[in-house]
């Protein structure tokens, strides 16, 4: 049976852009095409895509997945064991980094002296002193923490309010785009994903595309982050996750 690229994308829960990218790099080329040149996938293609997704979930880079799948005599078990170790370490580092940034952003705000009224205006119900000591103890030695704390130390109340306003404006525009029905891999959604990455880089720390996609995965796997985006709009965490990944792929 032959399947269109749209049918495969929906069944595998990937974007059409991702399938196009896999075809372009030779990782998953459809077995056939129509007379008009449209891609057609068969059952063997779907089986290969299932393996690709499984390896991607384990953190394998696309190049290594291609080597494993195209080696008929290859034993994937040693690869899985090695990548399990690497991925476990990477997950730990990403969690530490994300937590460091989250707590650094919301913690004591360093040397900024605000009145109780000003603190409420900037931070609302959040108590920034509550996690400050833990943030410094656990993540004070990371590069991300160093960058964010150095920058935050220079921010005034007006700076924090401007940061809050920029994030709220960005949130308004992405929720409007999502409500319009625009796909998460549309040019407009990817542009907002890129703007999100640049907001992080401008205000707190250098956010590469690798770090950004790592954050995006946290948005759908860490209940704290999921709850934050779901308060803005139900489904936004998953929508932003897909938009960030699509944006990173488009700029690879």
Short mmCIF file of N, CA and C in Angstrom, two decimals, residues 43-206:
data_model
loop_
_atom_site.label_atom_id
_atom_site.label_comp_id
_atom_site.label_asym_id
_atom_site.label_seq_id
_atom_site.Cartn_x
_atom_site.Cartn_y
_atom_site.Cartn_z
N UNK A 43 5.03 0.12 3.04
CA UNK A 43 5.12 -0.41 4.39
C UNK A 43 6.56 -0.54 4.87
N UNK A 44 7.47 -0.86 3.96
CA UNK A 44 8.89 -0.96 4.34
C UNK A 44 9.44 0.40 4.76
N UNK A 45 8.99 1.44 4.08
CA UNK A 45 9.42 2.80 4.46
C UNK A 45 8.92 3.14 5.86
N UNK A 46 7.69 2.74 6.17
CA UNK A 46 7.14 3.02 7.49
C UNK A 46 7.90 2.27 8.58
N UNK A 47 8.31 1.04 8.27
CA UNK A 47 9.09 0.28 9.25
C UNK A 47 10.43 0.97 9.51
N UNK A 48 11.05 1.48 8.45
CA UNK A 48 12.31 2.19 8.62
C UNK A 48 12.11 3.46 9.44
N UNK A 49 11.01 4.17 9.17
CA UNK A 49 10.72 5.39 9.92
C UNK A 49 10.50 5.07 11.40
N UNK A 50 9.86 3.96 11.68
CA UNK A 50 9.65 3.56 13.07
C UNK A 50 10.98 3.36 13.78
N UNK A 51 11.94 2.74 13.09
CA UNK A 51 13.27 2.55 13.68
C UNK A 51 13.98 3.88 13.86
N UNK A 52 13.85 4.77 12.88
CA UNK A 52 14.48 6.08 12.98
C UNK A 52 13.96 6.82 14.20
N UNK A 53 12.66 6.80 14.39
CA UNK A 53 12.08 7.49 15.54
C UNK A 53 12.55 6.89 16.86
N UNK A 54 12.67 5.55 16.89
CA UNK A 54 13.12 4.90 18.11
C UNK A 54 14.55 5.33 18.44
N UNK A 55 15.42 5.35 17.44
CA UNK A 55 16.80 5.77 17.67
C UNK A 55 16.88 7.25 18.04
N UNK A 56 16.02 8.07 17.42
CA UNK A 56 16.03 9.50 17.76
C UNK A 56 15.61 9.72 19.20
N UNK A 57 14.65 8.93 19.66
CA UNK A 57 14.22 9.05 21.05
C UNK A 57 15.35 8.72 22.01
N UNK A 58 16.27 7.87 21.55
CA UNK A 58 17.43 7.52 22.37
C UNK A 58 18.57 8.52 22.23
N UNK A 59 18.41 9.50 21.36
CA UNK A 59 19.42 10.54 21.24
C UNK A 59 20.44 10.31 20.16
N UNK A 60 20.23 9.33 19.27
CA UNK A 60 21.19 9.09 18.20
C UNK A 60 21.17 10.23 17.19
N UNK A 61 22.33 10.69 16.72
CA UNK A 61 22.35 11.66 15.62
C UNK A 61 21.92 10.99 14.33
N UNK A 62 21.40 11.77 13.40
CA UNK A 62 20.87 11.22 12.16
C UNK A 62 21.92 10.45 11.37
N UNK A 63 23.16 10.95 11.36
CA UNK A 63 24.22 10.28 10.61
C UNK A 63 24.47 8.88 11.15
N UNK A 64 24.46 8.73 12.47
CA UNK A 64 24.71 7.41 13.06
C UNK A 64 23.53 6.48 12.85
N UNK A 65 22.32 7.03 12.86
CA UNK A 65 21.14 6.20 12.58
C UNK A 65 21.25 5.62 11.17
N UNK A 66 21.67 6.44 10.22
CA UNK A 66 21.81 5.97 8.84
C UNK A 66 22.83 4.84 8.77
N UNK A 67 23.95 4.98 9.48
CA UNK A 67 24.97 3.94 9.46
C UNK A 67 24.44 2.63 10.03
N UNK A 68 23.69 2.71 11.13
CA UNK A 68 23.14 1.51 11.77
C UNK A 68 22.13 0.82 10.85
N UNK A 69 21.21 1.61 10.29
CA UNK A 69 20.15 1.01 9.48
C UNK A 69 20.66 0.47 8.16
N UNK A 70 21.73 1.06 7.63
CA UNK A 70 22.24 0.63 6.33
C UNK A 70 23.31 -0.44 6.44
N UNK A 71 23.59 -0.90 7.67
CA UNK A 71 24.55 -1.98 7.87
C UNK A 71 23.77 -3.25 8.17
N UNK A 72 23.55 -4.10 7.15
CA UNK A 72 22.69 -5.28 7.36
C UNK A 72 23.25 -6.27 8.38
N UNK A 73 24.57 -6.28 8.57
CA UNK A 73 25.15 -7.21 9.53
C UNK A 73 25.46 -6.59 10.86
N UNK A 74 25.06 -5.34 11.04
CA UNK A 74 25.39 -4.61 12.26
C UNK A 74 24.54 -5.04 13.44
N UNK A 75 25.15 -5.06 14.59
CA UNK A 75 24.44 -5.38 15.84
C UNK A 75 24.17 -4.06 16.57
N UNK A 76 22.91 -3.66 16.72
CA UNK A 76 22.62 -2.36 17.33
C UNK A 76 22.83 -2.32 18.84
N UNK A 77 22.96 -3.49 19.49
CA UNK A 77 23.03 -3.51 20.94
C UNK A 77 24.21 -2.72 21.50
N UNK A 78 25.45 -2.89 20.97
CA UNK A 78 26.55 -2.06 21.50
C UNK A 78 26.31 -0.57 21.31
N UNK A 79 25.69 -0.20 20.17
CA UNK A 79 25.36 1.21 19.95
C UNK A 79 24.36 1.69 20.99
N UNK A 80 23.37 0.85 21.28
CA UNK A 80 22.36 1.24 22.25
C UNK A 80 22.96 1.42 23.63
N UNK A 81 23.85 0.53 24.02
CA UNK A 81 24.45 0.64 25.33
C UNK A 81 25.29 1.91 25.45
N UNK A 82 26.09 2.18 24.41
CA UNK A 82 26.94 3.36 24.46
C UNK A 82 26.10 4.63 24.45
N UNK A 83 25.09 4.66 23.57
CA UNK A 83 24.27 5.86 23.49
C UNK A 83 23.42 6.03 24.75
N UNK A 84 23.04 4.93 25.39
CA UNK A 84 22.30 5.03 26.64
C UNK A 84 23.13 5.76 27.68
N UNK A 85 24.40 5.42 27.77
CA UNK A 85 25.28 6.08 28.72
C UNK A 85 25.44 7.57 28.38
N UNK A 86 25.65 7.85 27.08
CA UNK A 86 25.83 9.24 26.67
C UNK A 86 24.55 10.04 26.89
N UNK A 87 23.43 9.43 26.53
CA UNK A 87 22.16 10.14 26.64
C UNK A 87 21.80 10.40 28.09
N UNK A 88 22.07 9.41 28.95
CA UNK A 88 21.78 9.60 30.37
C UNK A 88 22.58 10.76 30.93
N UNK A 89 23.86 10.83 30.55
CA UNK A 89 24.68 11.94 31.01
C UNK A 89 24.20 13.27 30.46
N UNK A 90 23.77 13.26 29.20
CA UNK A 90 23.30 14.50 28.58
C UNK A 90 22.01 14.99 29.23
N UNK A 91 21.12 14.04 29.52
CA UNK A 91 19.86 14.41 30.17
C UNK A 91 20.13 15.07 31.51
N UNK A 92 21.08 14.49 32.26
CA UNK A 92 21.42 15.08 33.55
C UNK A 92 21.96 16.48 33.43
N UNK A 93 22.83 16.68 32.44
CA UNK A 93 23.40 18.01 32.25
C UNK A 93 22.35 19.02 31.80
N UNK A 94 21.46 18.59 30.89
CA UNK A 94 20.41 19.49 30.43
C UNK A 94 19.46 19.86 31.57
N UNK A 95 19.13 18.88 32.39
CA UNK A 95 18.24 19.18 33.52
C UNK A 95 18.90 20.16 34.47
N UNK A 96 20.19 19.95 34.72
CA UNK A 96 20.89 20.88 35.60
C UNK A 96 20.92 22.28 35.00
N UNK A 97 21.19 22.34 33.68
CA UNK A 97 21.29 23.64 33.03
C UNK A 97 19.95 24.36 33.02
N UNK A 98 18.89 23.62 32.66
CA UNK A 98 17.56 24.24 32.62
C UNK A 98 17.15 24.70 34.01
N UNK A 99 17.38 23.87 35.01
CA UNK A 99 17.03 24.25 36.37
C UNK A 99 17.84 25.45 36.82
N UNK A 100 19.12 25.48 36.42
CA UNK A 100 19.95 26.61 36.79
C UNK A 100 19.42 27.91 36.20
N UNK A 101 19.06 27.85 34.92
CA UNK A 101 18.54 29.05 34.27
C UNK A 101 17.20 29.44 34.87
N UNK A 102 16.34 28.46 35.07
CA UNK A 102 15.02 28.76 35.64
C UNK A 102 15.15 29.41 37.00
N UNK A 103 15.99 28.82 37.84
CA UNK A 103 16.12 29.36 39.18
C UNK A 103 16.90 30.67 39.19
N UNK A 104 17.89 30.78 38.28
CA UNK A 104 18.64 32.03 38.21
C UNK A 104 17.74 33.18 37.77
N UNK A 105 16.84 32.88 36.83
CA UNK A 105 15.93 33.91 36.35
C UNK A 105 14.97 34.35 37.45
N UNK A 106 14.52 33.38 38.24
CA UNK A 106 13.46 33.66 39.20
C UNK A 106 13.97 33.77 40.63
N UNK A 107 15.26 33.59 40.81
CA UNK A 107 15.79 33.59 42.17
C UNK A 107 15.96 34.99 42.70
N UNK A 108 16.98 35.19 43.46
CA UNK A 108 17.15 36.42 44.21
C UNK A 108 17.28 37.65 43.33
N UNK A 109 17.52 37.45 42.04
CA UNK A 109 17.79 38.55 41.13
C UNK A 109 19.01 39.33 41.61
N UNK A 110 19.83 38.58 42.30
CA UNK A 110 21.17 39.02 42.68
C UNK A 110 21.17 40.30 43.48
N UNK A 111 21.84 41.31 42.97
CA UNK A 111 22.05 42.52 43.76
C UNK A 111 20.95 43.57 43.57
N UNK A 112 19.87 43.19 42.90
CA UNK A 112 18.80 44.16 42.68
C UNK A 112 18.04 44.37 43.97
N UNK A 113 17.96 45.61 44.40
CA UNK A 113 17.25 45.96 45.62
C UNK A 113 15.89 46.54 45.25
N UNK A 114 14.83 45.78 45.57
CA UNK A 114 13.49 46.22 45.24
C UNK A 114 12.66 46.34 46.52
N UNK A 115 11.75 47.26 46.51
CA UNK A 115 10.81 47.36 47.62
C UNK A 115 9.83 46.21 47.52
N UNK A 116 9.09 45.90 48.60
CA UNK A 116 8.08 44.83 48.51
C UNK A 116 7.08 45.07 47.38
N UNK A 117 6.69 46.33 47.19
CA UNK A 117 5.73 46.63 46.12
C UNK A 117 6.34 46.37 44.75
N UNK A 118 7.62 46.75 44.58
CA UNK A 118 8.28 46.52 43.30
C UNK A 118 8.49 45.04 43.03
N UNK A 119 8.85 44.28 44.08
CA UNK A 119 9.06 42.86 43.91
C UNK A 119 7.78 42.17 43.45
N UNK A 120 6.64 42.58 44.03
CA UNK A 120 5.38 41.98 43.61
C UNK A 120 5.06 42.37 42.17
N UNK A 121 5.37 43.61 41.81
CA UNK A 121 5.09 44.07 40.46
C UNK A 121 5.87 43.27 39.43
N UNK A 122 7.12 42.91 39.77
CA UNK A 122 7.97 42.18 38.83
C UNK A 122 7.68 40.69 38.87
N UNK A 123 7.62 40.11 40.09
CA UNK A 123 7.58 38.66 40.23
C UNK A 123 6.22 38.09 40.60
N UNK A 124 5.24 38.92 40.91
CA UNK A 124 3.93 38.41 41.28
C UNK A 124 3.99 37.61 42.57
N UNK A 125 3.37 36.40 42.56
CA UNK A 125 3.30 35.58 43.76
C UNK A 125 4.58 34.78 44.01
N UNK A 126 5.51 34.78 43.06
CA UNK A 126 6.72 33.98 43.23
C UNK A 126 7.66 34.65 44.24
N UNK A 127 8.21 33.82 45.14
CA UNK A 127 9.17 34.32 46.13
C UNK A 127 10.58 34.00 45.64
N UNK A 128 11.32 34.96 45.10
CA UNK A 128 12.62 34.67 44.50
C UNK A 128 13.67 34.23 45.49
N UNK A 129 13.51 34.55 46.77
CA UNK A 129 14.51 34.15 47.75
C UNK A 129 14.40 32.67 48.14
N UNK A 130 13.27 32.07 47.84
CA UNK A 130 13.01 30.72 48.33
C UNK A 130 14.01 29.71 47.80
N UNK A 131 14.43 29.86 46.51
CA UNK A 131 15.31 28.87 45.90
C UNK A 131 16.71 29.41 45.62
N UNK A 132 17.01 30.59 46.08
CA UNK A 132 18.29 31.23 45.72
C UNK A 132 19.49 30.42 46.20
N UNK A 133 19.49 30.02 47.47
CA UNK A 133 20.63 29.29 48.00
C UNK A 133 20.83 27.95 47.30
N UNK A 134 19.71 27.26 47.03
CA UNK A 134 19.81 25.98 46.34
C UNK A 134 20.36 26.16 44.93
N UNK A 135 19.91 27.21 44.23
CA UNK A 135 20.39 27.45 42.87
C UNK A 135 21.89 27.66 42.85
N UNK A 136 22.40 28.48 43.78
CA UNK A 136 23.83 28.74 43.80
C UNK A 136 24.61 27.50 44.21
N UNK A 137 24.08 26.73 45.16
CA UNK A 137 24.79 25.53 45.63
C UNK A 137 24.89 24.48 44.54
N UNK A 138 23.80 24.27 43.80
CA UNK A 138 23.77 23.16 42.84
C UNK A 138 24.33 23.52 41.48
N UNK A 139 24.13 24.79 41.04
CA UNK A 139 24.49 25.12 39.66
C UNK A 139 25.40 26.33 39.54
N UNK A 140 25.94 26.76 40.64
CA UNK A 140 26.75 27.98 40.59
C UNK A 140 27.97 27.88 39.72
N UNK A 141 28.45 26.66 39.42
CA UNK A 141 29.66 26.51 38.62
C UNK A 141 29.42 26.36 37.14
N UNK A 142 28.17 26.34 36.68
CA UNK A 142 27.91 26.14 35.26
C UNK A 142 28.09 27.43 34.47
N UNK A 143 28.41 27.28 33.19
CA UNK A 143 28.59 28.44 32.32
C UNK A 143 27.27 29.19 32.15
N UNK A 144 26.18 28.44 32.00
CA UNK A 144 24.88 29.08 31.82
C UNK A 144 24.52 29.91 33.05
N UNK A 145 24.78 29.37 34.23
CA UNK A 145 24.48 30.11 35.46
C UNK A 145 25.35 31.37 35.53
N UNK A 146 26.62 31.23 35.17
CA UNK A 146 27.53 32.39 35.22
C UNK A 146 27.03 33.50 34.30
N UNK A 147 26.69 33.12 33.06
CA UNK A 147 26.21 34.13 32.12
C UNK A 147 24.95 34.81 32.62
N UNK A 148 24.00 34.01 33.08
CA UNK A 148 22.72 34.59 33.48
C UNK A 148 22.87 35.48 34.71
N UNK A 149 23.71 35.05 35.65
CA UNK A 149 23.85 35.86 36.85
C UNK A 149 24.60 37.16 36.57
N UNK A 150 25.60 37.10 35.70
CA UNK A 150 26.33 38.33 35.35
C UNK A 150 25.41 39.34 34.68
N UNK A 151 24.58 38.85 33.77
CA UNK A 151 23.67 39.77 33.08
C UNK A 151 22.58 40.27 34.03
N UNK A 152 22.03 39.35 34.82
CA UNK A 152 20.94 39.73 35.71
C UNK A 152 21.38 40.75 36.75
N UNK A 153 22.66 40.69 37.13
CA UNK A 153 23.17 41.61 38.14
C UNK A 153 23.10 43.06 37.66
N UNK A 154 23.05 43.25 36.36
CA UNK A 154 23.02 44.62 35.81
C UNK A 154 21.60 45.12 35.59
N UNK A 155 20.59 44.25 35.76
CA UNK A 155 19.23 44.63 35.43
C UNK A 155 18.55 45.40 36.57
N UNK A 156 17.86 46.42 36.17
CA UNK A 156 17.06 47.21 37.13
C UNK A 156 15.62 46.70 37.12
N UNK A 157 14.80 47.31 37.95
CA UNK A 157 13.38 46.96 37.95
C UNK A 157 12.79 47.18 36.56
N UNK A 158 13.17 48.28 35.92
CA UNK A 158 12.64 48.57 34.59
C UNK A 158 13.06 47.51 33.58
N UNK A 159 14.30 47.00 33.72
CA UNK A 159 14.77 45.94 32.83
C UNK A 159 13.91 44.68 32.98
N UNK A 160 13.64 44.31 34.24
CA UNK A 160 12.84 43.10 34.48
C UNK A 160 11.42 43.27 33.96
N UNK A 161 10.86 44.45 34.14
CA UNK A 161 9.52 44.69 33.62
C UNK A 161 9.50 44.66 32.10
N UNK A 162 10.57 45.16 31.48
CA UNK A 162 10.65 45.10 30.02
C UNK A 162 10.77 43.65 29.54
N UNK A 163 11.57 42.86 30.25
CA UNK A 163 11.68 41.44 29.93
C UNK A 163 10.32 40.75 30.05
N UNK A 164 9.61 41.06 31.12
CA UNK A 164 8.29 40.47 31.34
C UNK A 164 7.34 40.87 30.21
N UNK A 165 7.40 42.13 29.81
CA UNK A 165 6.51 42.62 28.75
C UNK A 165 6.83 41.95 27.41
N UNK A 166 8.12 41.78 27.12
CA UNK A 166 8.52 41.15 25.86
C UNK A 166 8.04 39.70 25.82
N UNK A 167 8.17 38.99 26.93
CA UNK A 167 7.72 37.61 26.96
C UNK A 167 6.21 37.51 26.86
N UNK A 168 5.50 38.42 27.48
CA UNK A 168 4.05 38.40 27.39
C UNK A 168 3.59 38.72 25.98
N UNK A 169 4.28 39.65 25.30
CA UNK A 169 3.93 39.99 23.92
C UNK A 169 4.20 38.81 23.00
N UNK A 170 5.34 38.16 23.20
CA UNK A 170 5.65 36.95 22.43
C UNK A 170 4.59 35.88 22.67
N UNK A 171 4.19 35.70 23.93
CA UNK A 171 3.18 34.71 24.26
C UNK A 171 1.84 35.01 23.60
N UNK A 172 1.50 36.30 23.54
CA UNK A 172 0.25 36.68 22.90
C UNK A 172 0.26 36.32 21.42
N UNK A 173 1.39 36.58 20.75
CA UNK A 173 1.45 36.33 19.31
C UNK A 173 1.48 34.85 18.97
N UNK A 174 2.17 34.04 19.78
CA UNK A 174 2.21 32.61 19.44
C UNK A 174 0.88 31.94 19.75
N UNK A 175 0.16 32.41 20.78
CA UNK A 175 -1.15 31.83 21.05
C UNK A 175 -2.15 32.22 19.96
N UNK A 176 -2.04 33.43 19.46
CA UNK A 176 -2.91 33.85 18.36
C UNK A 176 -2.63 33.03 17.11
N UNK A 177 -1.34 32.77 16.85
CA UNK A 177 -0.99 31.97 15.68
C UNK A 177 -1.50 30.55 15.84
N UNK A 178 -1.33 29.99 17.02
CA UNK A 178 -1.83 28.63 17.28
C UNK A 178 -3.34 28.57 17.11
N UNK A 179 -4.04 29.59 17.62
CA UNK A 179 -5.50 29.62 17.51
C UNK A 179 -5.97 29.76 16.06
N UNK A 180 -5.12 30.34 15.22
CA UNK A 180 -5.48 30.51 13.81
C UNK A 180 -5.45 29.20 13.04
N UNK A 181 -4.84 28.17 13.65
CA UNK A 181 -4.74 26.87 12.97
C UNK A 181 -3.47 26.69 12.19
N UNK A 182 -2.54 27.64 12.27
CA UNK A 182 -1.28 27.52 11.54
C UNK A 182 -0.49 26.33 12.08
N UNK A 183 0.05 25.47 11.21
CA UNK A 183 0.84 24.32 11.68
C UNK A 183 2.07 24.77 12.47
N UNK A 184 2.53 23.90 13.35
CA UNK A 184 3.70 24.23 14.16
C UNK A 184 4.97 24.34 13.33
N UNK A 185 5.00 23.74 12.13
CA UNK A 185 6.17 23.86 11.27
C UNK A 185 5.97 24.88 10.16
N UNK A 186 4.98 25.76 10.34
CA UNK A 186 4.78 26.83 9.36
C UNK A 186 5.87 27.88 9.51
N UNK A 187 6.13 28.66 8.47
CA UNK A 187 7.14 29.71 8.58
C UNK A 187 6.88 30.68 9.72
N UNK A 188 5.59 30.98 9.96
CA UNK A 188 5.26 31.92 11.02
C UNK A 188 5.58 31.34 12.41
N UNK A 189 5.26 30.06 12.59
CA UNK A 189 5.53 29.43 13.89
C UNK A 189 7.03 29.29 14.11
N UNK A 190 7.77 28.93 13.06
CA UNK A 190 9.21 28.80 13.20
C UNK A 190 9.86 30.16 13.49
N UNK A 191 9.30 31.22 12.91
CA UNK A 191 9.83 32.56 13.18
C UNK A 191 9.65 32.92 14.65
N UNK A 192 8.52 32.55 15.22
CA UNK A 192 8.30 32.82 16.64
C UNK A 192 9.17 31.92 17.52
N UNK A 193 9.44 30.70 17.06
CA UNK A 193 10.35 29.83 17.79
C UNK A 193 11.76 30.44 17.80
N UNK A 194 12.16 30.98 16.66
CA UNK A 194 13.48 31.62 16.59
C UNK A 194 13.52 32.86 17.48
N UNK A 195 12.43 33.60 17.51
CA UNK A 195 12.36 34.77 18.39
C UNK A 195 12.47 34.35 19.86
N UNK A 196 11.87 33.24 20.20
CA UNK A 196 11.96 32.71 21.56
C UNK A 196 13.41 32.40 21.92
N UNK A 197 14.13 31.76 20.99
CA UNK A 197 15.55 31.45 21.23
C UNK A 197 16.37 32.73 21.40
N UNK A 198 16.08 33.72 20.59
CA UNK A 198 16.83 34.97 20.67
C UNK A 198 16.52 35.75 21.95
N UNK A 199 15.28 35.64 22.44
CA UNK A 199 14.94 36.28 23.71
C UNK A 199 15.79 35.70 24.84
N UNK A 200 15.93 34.38 24.86
CA UNK A 200 16.76 33.74 25.88
C UNK A 200 18.20 34.21 25.75
N UNK A 201 18.72 34.22 24.52
CA UNK A 201 20.11 34.62 24.30
C UNK A 201 20.34 36.08 24.67
N UNK A 202 19.39 36.92 24.38
CA UNK A 202 19.57 38.35 24.64
C UNK A 202 19.51 38.67 26.13
N UNK A 203 18.64 37.98 26.84
CA UNK A 203 18.44 38.35 28.24
C UNK A 203 19.27 37.54 29.22
N UNK A 204 19.57 36.27 28.91
CA UNK A 204 20.16 35.43 29.94
C UNK A 204 21.44 34.70 29.54
N UNK A 205 21.43 33.90 28.50
CA UNK A 205 22.62 33.12 28.17
C UNK A 205 22.57 32.74 26.69
N UNK A 206 23.73 32.37 26.15
CA UNK A 206 23.81 32.00 24.75
C UNK A 206 23.07 30.69 24.51
#
